[in-house]
mmCIF file of C-alpha atoms in Angstrom:
data_model
loop_
_atom_site.group_PDB
_atom_site.id
_atom_site.type_symbol
_atom_site.label_atom_id
_atom_site.label_comp_id
_atom_site.label_asym_id
_atom_site.label_seq_id
_atom_site.Cartn_x
_atom_site.Cartn_y
_atom_site.Cartn_z
ATOM 1 C CA MET C 1 85.564 138.185 146.505
ATOM 2 C CA ILE C 2 87.521 138.782 149.723
ATOM 3 C CA ILE C 3 90.689 139.592 147.754
ATOM 4 C CA LEU C 4 88.735 142.002 145.532
ATOM 5 C CA ALA C 5 87.263 143.721 148.584
ATOM 6 C CA LEU C 6 90.723 144.145 150.118
ATOM 7 C CA PHE C 7 91.983 145.578 146.836
ATOM 8 C CA VAL C 8 89.165 148.155 146.735
ATOM 9 C CA GLY C 9 89.880 149.061 150.365
ATOM 10 C CA ILE C 10 93.569 149.607 149.611
ATOM 11 C CA VAL C 11 92.703 151.792 146.607
ATOM 12 C CA TYR C 12 90.316 153.817 148.805
ATOM 13 C CA ALA C 13 92.987 154.395 151.457
ATOM 14 C CA ILE C 14 95.652 155.332 148.895
ATOM 15 C CA THR C 15 93.220 157.720 147.191
ATOM 16 C CA LEU C 16 92.469 159.517 150.461
ATOM 17 C CA LEU C 17 96.173 159.879 151.229
ATOM 18 C CA LEU C 18 96.744 161.224 147.714
ATOM 19 C CA LEU C 19 93.990 163.797 148.215
ATOM 20 C CA ALA C 20 95.561 164.812 151.521
ATOM 21 C CA SER C 21 99.001 165.200 149.919
ATOM 22 C CA LYS C 22 97.689 168.152 147.897
ATOM 23 C CA TRP C 23 96.339 169.960 150.946
ATOM 24 C CA SER C 24 98.631 172.741 152.096
ATOM 25 C CA SER C 25 97.472 175.792 154.017
ATOM 26 C CA GLU C 26 100.734 177.682 153.541
ATOM 27 C CA GLN C 27 100.383 180.804 151.427
ATOM 28 C CA ASP C 28 103.038 183.285 150.407
ATOM 29 C CA MET C 29 101.631 186.728 151.206
ATOM 30 C CA SER C 30 104.968 188.515 150.875
ATOM 31 C CA GLY C 31 103.868 190.432 147.798
ATOM 32 C CA THR C 32 101.584 193.423 147.696
ATOM 33 C CA ILE C 33 98.108 193.579 146.213
ATOM 34 C CA SER C 34 98.856 196.063 143.471
ATOM 35 C CA ASN C 35 96.534 195.219 140.606
ATOM 36 C CA ILE C 36 93.184 195.038 142.422
ATOM 37 C CA HIS C 37 91.304 198.304 142.107
ATOM 38 C CA SER C 38 87.949 197.670 143.785
ATOM 39 C CA VAL C 39 85.994 194.959 145.591
ATOM 40 C CA SER C 40 82.279 194.270 146.033
ATOM 41 C CA LEU C 41 80.930 191.749 148.545
ATOM 42 C CA LEU C 42 77.544 190.204 147.707
ATOM 43 C CA VAL C 43 75.367 188.812 150.505
ATOM 44 C CA PRO C 44 72.043 187.335 149.357
ATOM 45 C CA PHE C 45 69.617 186.690 152.207
ATOM 46 C CA ARG C 46 66.185 185.207 152.820
ATOM 47 C CA ASN C 47 64.564 184.949 156.257
ATOM 48 C CA GLU C 48 67.852 185.543 158.095
ATOM 49 C CA VAL C 49 66.726 187.943 160.817
ATOM 50 C CA ASN C 50 68.513 185.887 163.488
ATOM 51 C CA ASN C 51 71.780 185.656 161.556
ATOM 52 C CA LEU C 52 72.157 189.146 160.113
ATOM 53 C CA PRO C 53 73.661 190.776 163.255
ATOM 54 C CA GLU C 54 76.539 188.272 163.349
ATOM 55 C CA ILE C 55 77.406 188.421 159.636
ATOM 56 C CA PHE C 56 77.097 192.221 159.699
ATOM 57 C CA HIS C 57 79.451 192.481 162.676
ATOM 58 C CA SER C 58 82.024 190.217 161.014
ATOM 59 C CA ILE C 59 81.881 192.340 157.846
ATOM 60 C CA GLU C 60 82.416 195.492 159.894
ATOM 61 C CA GLN C 61 85.587 193.913 161.351
ATOM 62 C CA LEU C 62 87.136 193.072 157.972
ATOM 63 C CA ASP C 63 90.611 194.467 157.400
ATOM 64 C CA MET C 64 89.818 196.628 154.357
ATOM 65 C CA ASP C 65 89.974 200.387 153.927
ATOM 66 C CA HIS C 66 87.036 200.558 151.558
ATOM 67 C CA MET C 67 84.640 198.078 150.021
ATOM 68 C CA GLN C 68 81.149 197.949 148.596
ATOM 69 C CA VAL C 69 78.794 195.571 150.415
ATOM 70 C CA VAL C 70 75.700 194.614 148.432
ATOM 71 C CA TRP C 71 72.845 192.983 150.346
ATOM 72 C CA ILE C 72 70.227 191.303 148.150
ATOM 73 C CA ASN C 73 66.883 190.464 149.723
ATOM 74 C CA ASP C 74 65.459 187.274 148.223
ATOM 75 C CA HIS C 75 61.882 188.156 149.208
ATOM 76 C CA SER C 76 62.249 187.518 152.934
ATOM 77 C CA GLU C 77 59.062 186.793 154.855
ATOM 78 C CA ASP C 78 60.440 187.795 158.261
ATOM 79 C CA GLU C 79 61.894 191.091 159.522
ATOM 80 C CA SER C 80 65.293 190.617 157.873
ATOM 81 C CA LEU C 81 65.075 193.833 155.872
ATOM 82 C CA GLU C 82 64.153 195.939 158.897
ATOM 83 C CA MET C 83 66.971 194.364 160.904
ATOM 84 C CA LEU C 84 69.504 195.060 158.156
ATOM 85 C CA VAL C 85 68.463 198.694 157.767
ATOM 86 C CA ALA C 86 68.855 199.174 161.526
ATOM 87 C CA LEU C 87 72.316 197.600 161.484
ATOM 88 C CA ILE C 88 73.497 199.759 158.595
ATOM 89 C CA GLY C 89 72.255 202.832 160.442
ATOM 90 C CA LYS C 90 74.697 202.018 163.255
ATOM 91 C CA GLN C 91 77.679 201.004 161.106
ATOM 92 C CA SER C 92 81.162 201.951 162.270
ATOM 93 C CA SER C 93 83.134 201.156 159.108
ATOM 94 C CA SER C 94 83.636 203.185 155.946
ATOM 95 C CA PHE C 95 82.103 200.482 153.772
ATOM 96 C CA ASP C 96 79.486 201.450 151.224
ATOM 97 C CA HIS C 97 76.371 199.379 151.975
ATOM 98 C CA LEU C 98 73.747 198.907 149.271
ATOM 99 C CA VAL C 99 70.459 197.075 149.893
ATOM 100 C CA LEU C 100 68.586 195.603 146.930
ATOM 101 C CA THR C 101 65.539 193.450 146.326
ATOM 102 C CA SER C 102 66.167 190.513 144.028
ATOM 103 C CA SER C 103 64.662 190.853 140.567
ATOM 104 C CA GLY C 104 63.726 187.162 140.593
ATOM 105 C CA ILE C 105 63.253 184.148 142.835
ATOM 106 C CA GLY C 106 66.116 182.153 144.322
ATOM 107 C CA LYS C 107 69.791 182.635 145.091
ATOM 108 C CA LYS C 108 70.966 182.781 141.482
ATOM 109 C CA ALA C 109 68.557 185.617 140.698
ATOM 110 C CA ALA C 110 69.672 187.439 143.849
ATOM 111 C CA LEU C 111 73.340 187.143 142.916
ATOM 112 C CA GLU C 112 72.719 188.302 139.353
ATOM 113 C CA THR C 113 70.857 191.304 140.748
ATOM 114 C CA GLY C 114 73.856 192.040 142.957
ATOM 115 C CA VAL C 115 76.431 191.670 140.177
ATOM 116 C CA GLN C 116 74.499 194.150 138.026
ATOM 117 C CA ARG C 117 74.861 196.836 140.714
ATOM 118 C CA ALA C 118 78.327 195.867 141.916
ATOM 119 C CA THR C 119 81.001 198.493 141.303
ATOM 120 C CA GLY C 120 83.946 196.265 142.191
ATOM 121 C CA GLU C 121 86.357 194.669 139.764
ATOM 122 C CA ILE C 122 86.413 191.650 142.081
ATOM 123 C CA ILE C 123 83.182 190.105 143.363
ATOM 124 C CA LEU C 124 83.193 188.191 146.652
ATOM 125 C CA THR C 125 80.189 186.154 147.768
ATOM 126 C CA THR C 126 79.129 184.658 151.070
ATOM 127 C CA ASP C 127 75.928 183.587 152.824
ATOM 128 C CA ALA C 128 74.013 185.474 155.481
ATOM 129 C CA ASP C 129 74.441 182.702 158.063
ATOM 130 C CA CYS C 130 78.241 182.896 157.930
ATOM 131 C CA VAL C 131 81.028 184.583 159.884
ATOM 132 C CA LEU C 132 84.029 185.998 158.020
ATOM 133 C CA PRO C 133 87.593 186.097 159.409
ATOM 134 C CA ARG C 134 89.254 189.500 159.730
ATOM 135 C CA TYR C 135 91.742 189.079 156.851
ATOM 136 C CA TRP C 136 89.388 187.152 154.576
ATOM 137 C CA VAL C 137 89.083 189.734 151.804
ATOM 138 C CA LYS C 138 92.813 190.377 151.457
ATOM 139 C CA GLU C 139 93.626 186.665 151.490
ATOM 140 C CA MET C 140 91.012 185.881 148.855
ATOM 141 C CA ILE C 141 91.842 188.718 146.464
ATOM 142 C CA TYR C 142 95.553 187.959 146.758
ATOM 143 C CA GLY C 143 94.827 185.054 144.436
ATOM 144 C CA PHE C 144 94.081 187.589 141.706
ATOM 145 C CA GLN C 145 97.663 188.857 141.683
ATOM 146 C CA ASN C 146 97.994 186.582 138.681
ATOM 147 C CA THR C 147 96.077 188.449 135.993
ATOM 148 C CA GLY C 148 95.006 185.124 134.483
ATOM 149 C CA THR C 149 93.102 184.112 137.624
ATOM 150 C CA GLN C 150 89.353 184.472 137.167
ATOM 151 C CA LEU C 151 87.933 182.634 140.194
ATOM 152 C CA VAL C 152 89.192 181.937 143.718
ATOM 153 C CA ALA C 153 87.486 179.411 146.006
ATOM 154 C CA GLY C 154 87.979 179.076 149.741
ATOM 155 C CA PRO C 155 87.125 176.684 152.610
ATOM 156 C CA VAL C 156 83.931 176.581 154.659
ATOM 157 C CA LEU C 157 83.290 174.786 157.945
ATOM 158 C CA THR C 158 80.374 174.631 160.341
ATOM 159 C CA LYS C 159 80.791 176.394 163.668
ATOM 160 C CA SER C 160 82.035 174.312 166.569
ATOM 161 C CA GLY C 161 79.753 172.595 169.025
ATOM 162 C CA ASN C 162 80.042 169.990 171.753
ATOM 163 C CA SER C 163 77.613 167.435 170.358
ATOM 164 C CA PHE C 164 78.505 164.560 168.048
ATOM 165 C CA PHE C 165 76.119 166.025 165.464
ATOM 166 C CA HIS C 166 78.278 169.172 165.303
ATOM 167 C CA LYS C 167 81.445 167.085 164.932
ATOM 168 C CA PHE C 168 79.811 164.966 162.233
ATOM 169 C CA GLN C 169 79.036 168.057 160.171
ATOM 170 C CA GLN C 170 82.595 169.372 160.481
ATOM 171 C CA ILE C 171 84.048 166.028 159.402
ATOM 172 C CA ASP C 172 81.592 165.867 156.510
ATOM 173 C CA TRP C 173 82.644 169.369 155.435
ATOM 174 C CA ALA C 174 86.312 168.368 155.676
ATOM 175 C CA SER C 175 85.705 165.657 153.079
ATOM 176 C CA ILE C 176 84.113 168.250 150.775
ATOM 177 C CA LEU C 177 87.079 170.610 151.212
ATOM 178 C CA LEU C 178 89.528 167.784 150.551
ATOM 179 C CA VAL C 179 87.948 166.969 147.179
ATOM 180 C CA SER C 180 87.433 170.635 146.238
ATOM 181 C CA ASN C 181 91.078 171.500 146.873
ATOM 182 C CA PHE C 182 92.421 168.399 145.112
ATOM 183 C CA SER C 183 90.283 168.783 142.006
ATOM 184 C CA ILE C 184 91.209 172.443 141.552
ATOM 185 C CA LYS C 185 94.919 171.881 142.133
ATOM 186 C CA MET C 186 94.866 168.963 139.690
ATOM 187 C CA LYS C 187 93.279 171.279 137.075
ATOM 188 C CA GLN C 188 89.988 169.371 137.096
ATOM 189 C CA PRO C 189 87.696 171.673 139.141
ATOM 190 C CA LEU C 190 84.651 169.851 140.490
ATOM 191 C CA MET C 191 83.140 171.884 143.281
ATOM 192 C CA CYS C 192 83.355 174.985 145.441
ATOM 193 C CA SER C 193 81.127 176.847 147.888
ATOM 194 C CA GLY C 194 79.324 180.104 147.206
ATOM 195 C CA ALA C 195 79.734 180.889 150.910
ATOM 196 C CA ASN C 196 83.423 181.540 150.194
ATOM 197 C CA LEU C 197 83.958 182.547 146.600
ATOM 198 C CA ALA C 198 85.546 185.354 144.587
ATOM 199 C CA TYR C 199 85.604 186.050 140.870
ATOM 200 C CA ARG C 200 86.201 188.824 138.400
ATOM 201 C CA LYS C 201 83.025 190.664 137.444
ATOM 202 C CA SER C 202 84.244 190.639 133.854
ATOM 203 C CA ALA C 203 84.416 186.817 133.929
ATOM 204 C CA PHE C 204 80.878 186.547 135.300
ATOM 205 C CA ILE C 205 79.606 188.754 132.493
ATOM 206 C CA ALA C 206 81.673 186.942 129.855
ATOM 207 C CA VAL C 207 80.123 183.556 130.724
ATOM 208 C CA GLU C 208 76.648 185.137 130.984
ATOM 209 C CA GLY C 209 76.271 184.383 134.676
ATOM 210 C CA TYR C 210 73.828 181.578 135.366
ATOM 211 C CA ALA C 211 72.277 181.498 131.893
ATOM 212 C CA GLY C 212 71.431 177.924 131.031
ATOM 213 C CA ASN C 213 70.937 176.686 134.596
ATOM 214 C CA ARG C 214 68.750 179.282 136.313
ATOM 215 C CA ALA C 215 65.953 176.722 136.666
ATOM 216 C CA VAL C 216 68.127 174.459 138.850
ATOM 217 C CA ALA C 217 67.429 175.278 142.504
ATOM 218 C CA SER C 218 71.056 175.102 143.672
ATOM 219 C CA GLY C 219 74.503 175.094 142.114
ATOM 220 C CA ASP C 220 75.159 178.819 141.790
ATOM 221 C CA ASP C 221 78.748 178.075 142.787
ATOM 222 C CA GLU C 222 79.473 174.880 140.841
ATOM 223 C CA PHE C 223 77.822 175.956 137.597
ATOM 224 C CA LEU C 224 79.760 179.220 137.614
ATOM 225 C CA LEU C 225 82.958 177.296 138.374
ATOM 226 C CA LYS C 226 82.369 175.019 135.385
ATOM 227 C CA LYS C 227 81.499 177.874 133.017
ATOM 228 C CA ILE C 228 84.568 179.910 133.958
ATOM 229 C CA THR C 229 86.781 176.828 133.677
ATOM 230 C CA SER C 230 85.326 176.063 130.256
ATOM 231 C CA LYS C 231 85.983 179.575 128.964
ATOM 232 C CA TYR C 232 89.317 180.430 130.599
ATOM 233 C CA GLY C 233 90.835 177.025 131.371
ATOM 234 C CA ALA C 234 91.460 175.230 134.670
ATOM 235 C CA SER C 235 94.534 177.357 135.409
ATOM 236 C CA ALA C 236 92.196 180.342 135.841
ATOM 237 C CA VAL C 237 90.781 178.771 139.024
ATOM 238 C CA VAL C 238 92.622 178.904 142.372
ATOM 239 C CA TYR C 239 91.897 177.372 145.780
ATOM 240 C CA GLN C 240 92.961 179.309 148.887
ATOM 241 C CA ASN C 241 92.924 177.132 152.010
ATOM 242 C CA SER C 242 94.685 179.304 154.550
ATOM 243 C CA PRO C 243 93.001 179.475 158.000
ATOM 244 C CA ASN C 244 92.656 183.216 157.354
ATOM 245 C CA CYS C 245 90.325 182.336 154.462
ATOM 246 C CA LEU C 246 88.102 180.017 156.500
ATOM 247 C CA VAL C 247 84.441 181.045 156.503
ATOM 248 C CA MET C 248 82.318 179.613 159.308
ATOM 249 C CA THR C 249 78.662 178.759 158.737
ATOM 250 C CA ASN C 250 75.914 177.698 161.108
ATOM 251 C CA ALA C 251 75.639 174.015 161.884
ATOM 252 C CA HIS C 252 72.269 172.425 161.258
ATOM 253 C CA LYS C 253 70.116 171.899 164.314
ATOM 254 C CA ASP C 254 68.763 168.500 163.294
ATOM 255 C CA TRP C 255 69.248 165.686 160.807
ATOM 256 C CA ALA C 256 66.170 166.662 158.789
ATOM 257 C CA SER C 257 67.527 170.107 157.898
ATOM 258 C CA LEU C 258 70.963 168.640 157.131
ATOM 259 C CA PHE C 259 69.437 166.121 154.732
ATOM 260 C CA ASP C 260 67.352 168.856 153.093
ATOM 261 C CA GLN C 261 70.492 170.871 152.362
ATOM 262 C CA ARG C 262 72.475 167.902 151.070
ATOM 263 C CA VAL C 263 69.572 166.769 148.873
ATOM 264 C CA ARG C 264 69.306 170.300 147.521
ATOM 265 C CA TRP C 265 73.020 170.248 146.671
ATOM 266 C CA ALA C 266 72.928 166.782 145.138
ATOM 267 C CA SER C 267 69.764 167.436 143.121
ATOM 268 C CA LYS C 268 71.722 169.409 140.517
ATOM 269 C CA TRP C 269 73.565 166.306 139.242
ATOM 270 C CA LYS C 270 71.202 165.994 136.251
ATOM 271 C CA ALA C 271 72.280 169.412 134.978
ATOM 272 C CA HIS C 272 75.978 168.452 134.845
ATOM 273 C CA ASN C 273 77.703 166.657 131.995
ATOM 274 C CA ARG C 274 77.869 162.854 132.071
ATOM 275 C CA LEU C 275 81.410 162.670 133.430
ATOM 276 C CA HIS C 276 80.645 165.007 136.333
ATOM 277 C CA ALA C 277 77.364 163.202 137.033
ATOM 278 C CA LEU C 278 79.232 159.878 137.121
ATOM 279 C CA PHE C 279 81.828 161.308 139.509
ATOM 280 C CA SER C 280 79.001 162.609 141.701
ATOM 281 C CA PHE C 281 77.798 159.047 142.185
ATOM 282 C CA MET C 282 81.218 157.726 143.186
ATOM 283 C CA PRO C 283 80.727 158.528 146.898
ATOM 284 C CA ALA C 284 77.444 156.604 146.865
ATOM 285 C CA LEU C 285 79.077 153.620 145.164
ATOM 286 C CA LEU C 286 81.899 153.655 147.703
ATOM 287 C CA GLN C 287 79.460 153.770 150.599
ATOM 288 C CA LEU C 288 77.582 150.829 149.088
ATOM 289 C CA PHE C 289 80.902 149.000 149.051
ATOM 290 C CA TRP C 290 81.500 149.703 152.742
ATOM 291 C CA LEU C 291 78.000 148.583 153.658
ATOM 292 C CA GLY C 292 78.367 145.527 151.449
ATOM 293 C CA SER C 293 81.683 144.619 153.067
ATOM 294 C CA PHE C 294 79.774 143.073 155.979
ATOM 295 C CA THR C 295 78.562 140.325 153.643
ATOM 296 C CA LEU C 296 82.137 138.976 153.498
ATOM 297 C CA THR C 297 81.367 137.000 156.644
ATOM 298 C CA PHE C 298 78.715 135.089 154.692
ATOM 299 C CA ILE C 299 81.357 133.798 152.250
ATOM 300 C CA ASP C 300 83.746 132.502 154.899
ATOM 301 C CA PHE C 301 83.027 133.634 158.426
ATOM 302 C CA THR C 302 86.575 133.485 159.803
ATOM 303 C CA CYS C 303 88.408 134.849 156.753
ATOM 304 C CA GLY C 304 85.595 137.307 156.098
ATOM 305 C CA LEU C 305 85.737 138.622 159.662
ATOM 306 C CA ILE C 306 89.504 139.118 159.432
ATOM 307 C CA ALA C 307 89.145 140.859 156.056
ATOM 308 C CA LEU C 308 86.375 143.045 157.473
ATOM 309 C CA GLY C 309 88.618 144.110 160.343
ATOM 310 C CA ILE C 310 91.475 144.933 157.963
ATOM 311 C CA LEU C 311 89.175 146.873 155.621
ATOM 312 C CA TRP C 312 87.619 149.054 158.295
ATOM 313 C CA THR C 313 90.960 149.649 160.002
ATOM 314 C CA MET C 314 92.354 150.920 156.684
ATOM 315 C CA LYS C 315 89.272 153.081 156.208
ATOM 316 C CA LEU C 316 89.493 154.606 159.671
ATOM 317 C CA MET C 317 93.233 155.257 159.533
ATOM 318 C CA ALA C 318 93.100 156.818 156.054
ATOM 319 C CA GLU C 319 90.177 159.058 157.043
ATOM 320 C CA TRP C 320 91.888 159.988 160.308
ATOM 321 C CA ILE C 321 95.041 161.060 158.458
ATOM 322 C CA ALA C 322 93.364 162.807 155.513
ATOM 323 C CA LEU C 323 90.431 164.550 157.187
ATOM 324 C CA GLY C 324 92.475 165.212 160.309
ATOM 325 C CA LYS C 325 95.067 167.021 158.200
ATOM 326 C CA VAL C 326 92.401 169.299 156.742
ATOM 327 C CA LEU C 327 90.819 170.151 160.075
ATOM 328 C CA LYS C 328 94.105 170.590 161.952
ATOM 329 C CA SER C 329 95.408 172.954 159.278
ATOM 330 C CA LEU C 330 92.279 175.043 159.853
ATOM 331 C CA LYS C 331 92.911 174.999 163.632
ATOM 332 C CA TYR C 332 90.309 172.355 164.500
ATOM 333 C CA GLU C 333 90.808 169.016 166.212
ATOM 334 C CA VAL C 334 88.847 165.836 165.518
ATOM 335 C CA PRO C 335 88.201 163.527 168.487
ATOM 336 C CA MET C 336 88.926 159.937 167.482
ATOM 337 C CA GLN C 337 85.589 158.840 168.916
ATOM 338 C CA ALA C 338 83.720 161.317 166.689
ATOM 339 C CA LEU C 339 85.642 160.159 163.620
ATOM 340 C CA LEU C 340 84.933 156.518 164.455
ATOM 341 C CA ARG C 341 81.210 157.140 164.812
ATOM 342 C CA THR C 342 81.149 159.286 161.663
ATOM 343 C CA SER C 343 82.950 156.600 159.698
ATOM 344 C CA MET C 344 80.314 154.068 160.734
ATOM 345 C CA ILE C 345 77.328 156.347 160.103
ATOM 346 C CA HIS C 346 78.505 158.080 156.934
ATOM 347 C CA PRO C 347 77.681 155.218 154.518
ATOM 348 C CA PHE C 348 74.045 155.217 155.691
ATOM 349 C CA TYR C 349 73.963 159.032 155.552
ATOM 350 C CA VAL C 350 75.174 159.140 151.930
ATOM 351 C CA ILE C 351 72.874 156.359 150.730
ATOM 352 C CA PHE C 352 69.862 157.956 152.427
ATOM 353 C CA THR C 353 70.715 161.276 150.762
ATOM 354 C CA VAL C 354 70.835 159.601 147.344
ATOM 355 C CA VAL C 355 67.456 157.956 147.968
ATOM 356 C CA LYS C 356 65.972 161.340 148.894
ATOM 357 C CA VAL C 357 67.472 162.929 145.769
ATOM 358 C CA PHE C 358 65.554 160.507 143.576
ATOM 359 C CA GLY C 359 62.496 161.127 145.736
ATOM 360 C CA GLY C 360 62.792 164.765 144.712
ATOM 361 C CA ASN C 361 61.398 166.248 147.935
ATOM 362 C CA TYR C 362 63.126 168.836 150.118
ATOM 363 C CA HIS C 363 62.377 172.176 151.751
ATOM 364 C CA TRP C 364 64.793 175.054 152.066
ATOM 365 C CA LYS C 365 64.182 178.504 153.599
ATOM 366 C CA GLY C 366 60.432 178.152 153.252
ATOM 367 C CA ARG C 367 60.536 176.841 149.708
ATOM 368 C CA GLY C 368 60.103 173.317 148.385
#
């Protein structure tokens, strides 16, 4: 049993290092963007009155001569709409702002409403609680220089903070980015984030948008990724991980809201095919392994304790190298103490999320 546990630990460490080997933030921007005619940015929002000024300001600062910005109100219950109208009235850019009310309920319906009115050849999407870097649009649409590219995904991180909870969320996001980048570059796309996504409008229409999974509360990004991959092939999907593509989103204020979001994300596993659903459970199985590793001391206390020390040292070092590489490439540093605490807490965090998924209860933006 001890030998088997050490073997699994070695495989885990090697796997993380392999994932990290495919992470490169270098991007050749020497060419010119010659075959992109128009761009539309879609921003669905619901009850975002406190976040709209910041996202609006970051959009106004984008390095683009002209762009359509489509705001889709998902039936906000606060003063988001009034705030947005006031902001547009004071705009300083030449962007064409269009404000719509979603024809349905939920983010998918809002995005489909936006796509219908979008005039751009390329659709970009983000969330209303995000901040966009100045050169974001140009970096993202550069991926469409290849006429075969249909979808471009980019990185997302939570905004910095001094607390451990902020650091935990950034490290957790780094693990998501690591897998997203690796899977796309290995031509087996698994996940992406709608907070930093671009695709051809023609591709969205060709795969019939979210038809077939509109009833699933989340997954607007992953389901679209899978449908486009299925129709056009994995080579039609690109991952841009330059720091200039990094979209920042608000960190959660407490553990309850973080769990609600993660449960919402994980709850779509039933709608995926069996292989994807199985892969989705791999993190939970791995975390069960790490929690179960403490039982090695019950087999043989001395040998088990030594094996436990070796296992967790391998885990920490591999995570430090792999996740540290992701964050450093995006201009963020990870304190060793934060990584150590995250490594210890993360197994409980993942298992608790899985338990809540099967419980089926979460609340998000005033909806259950």
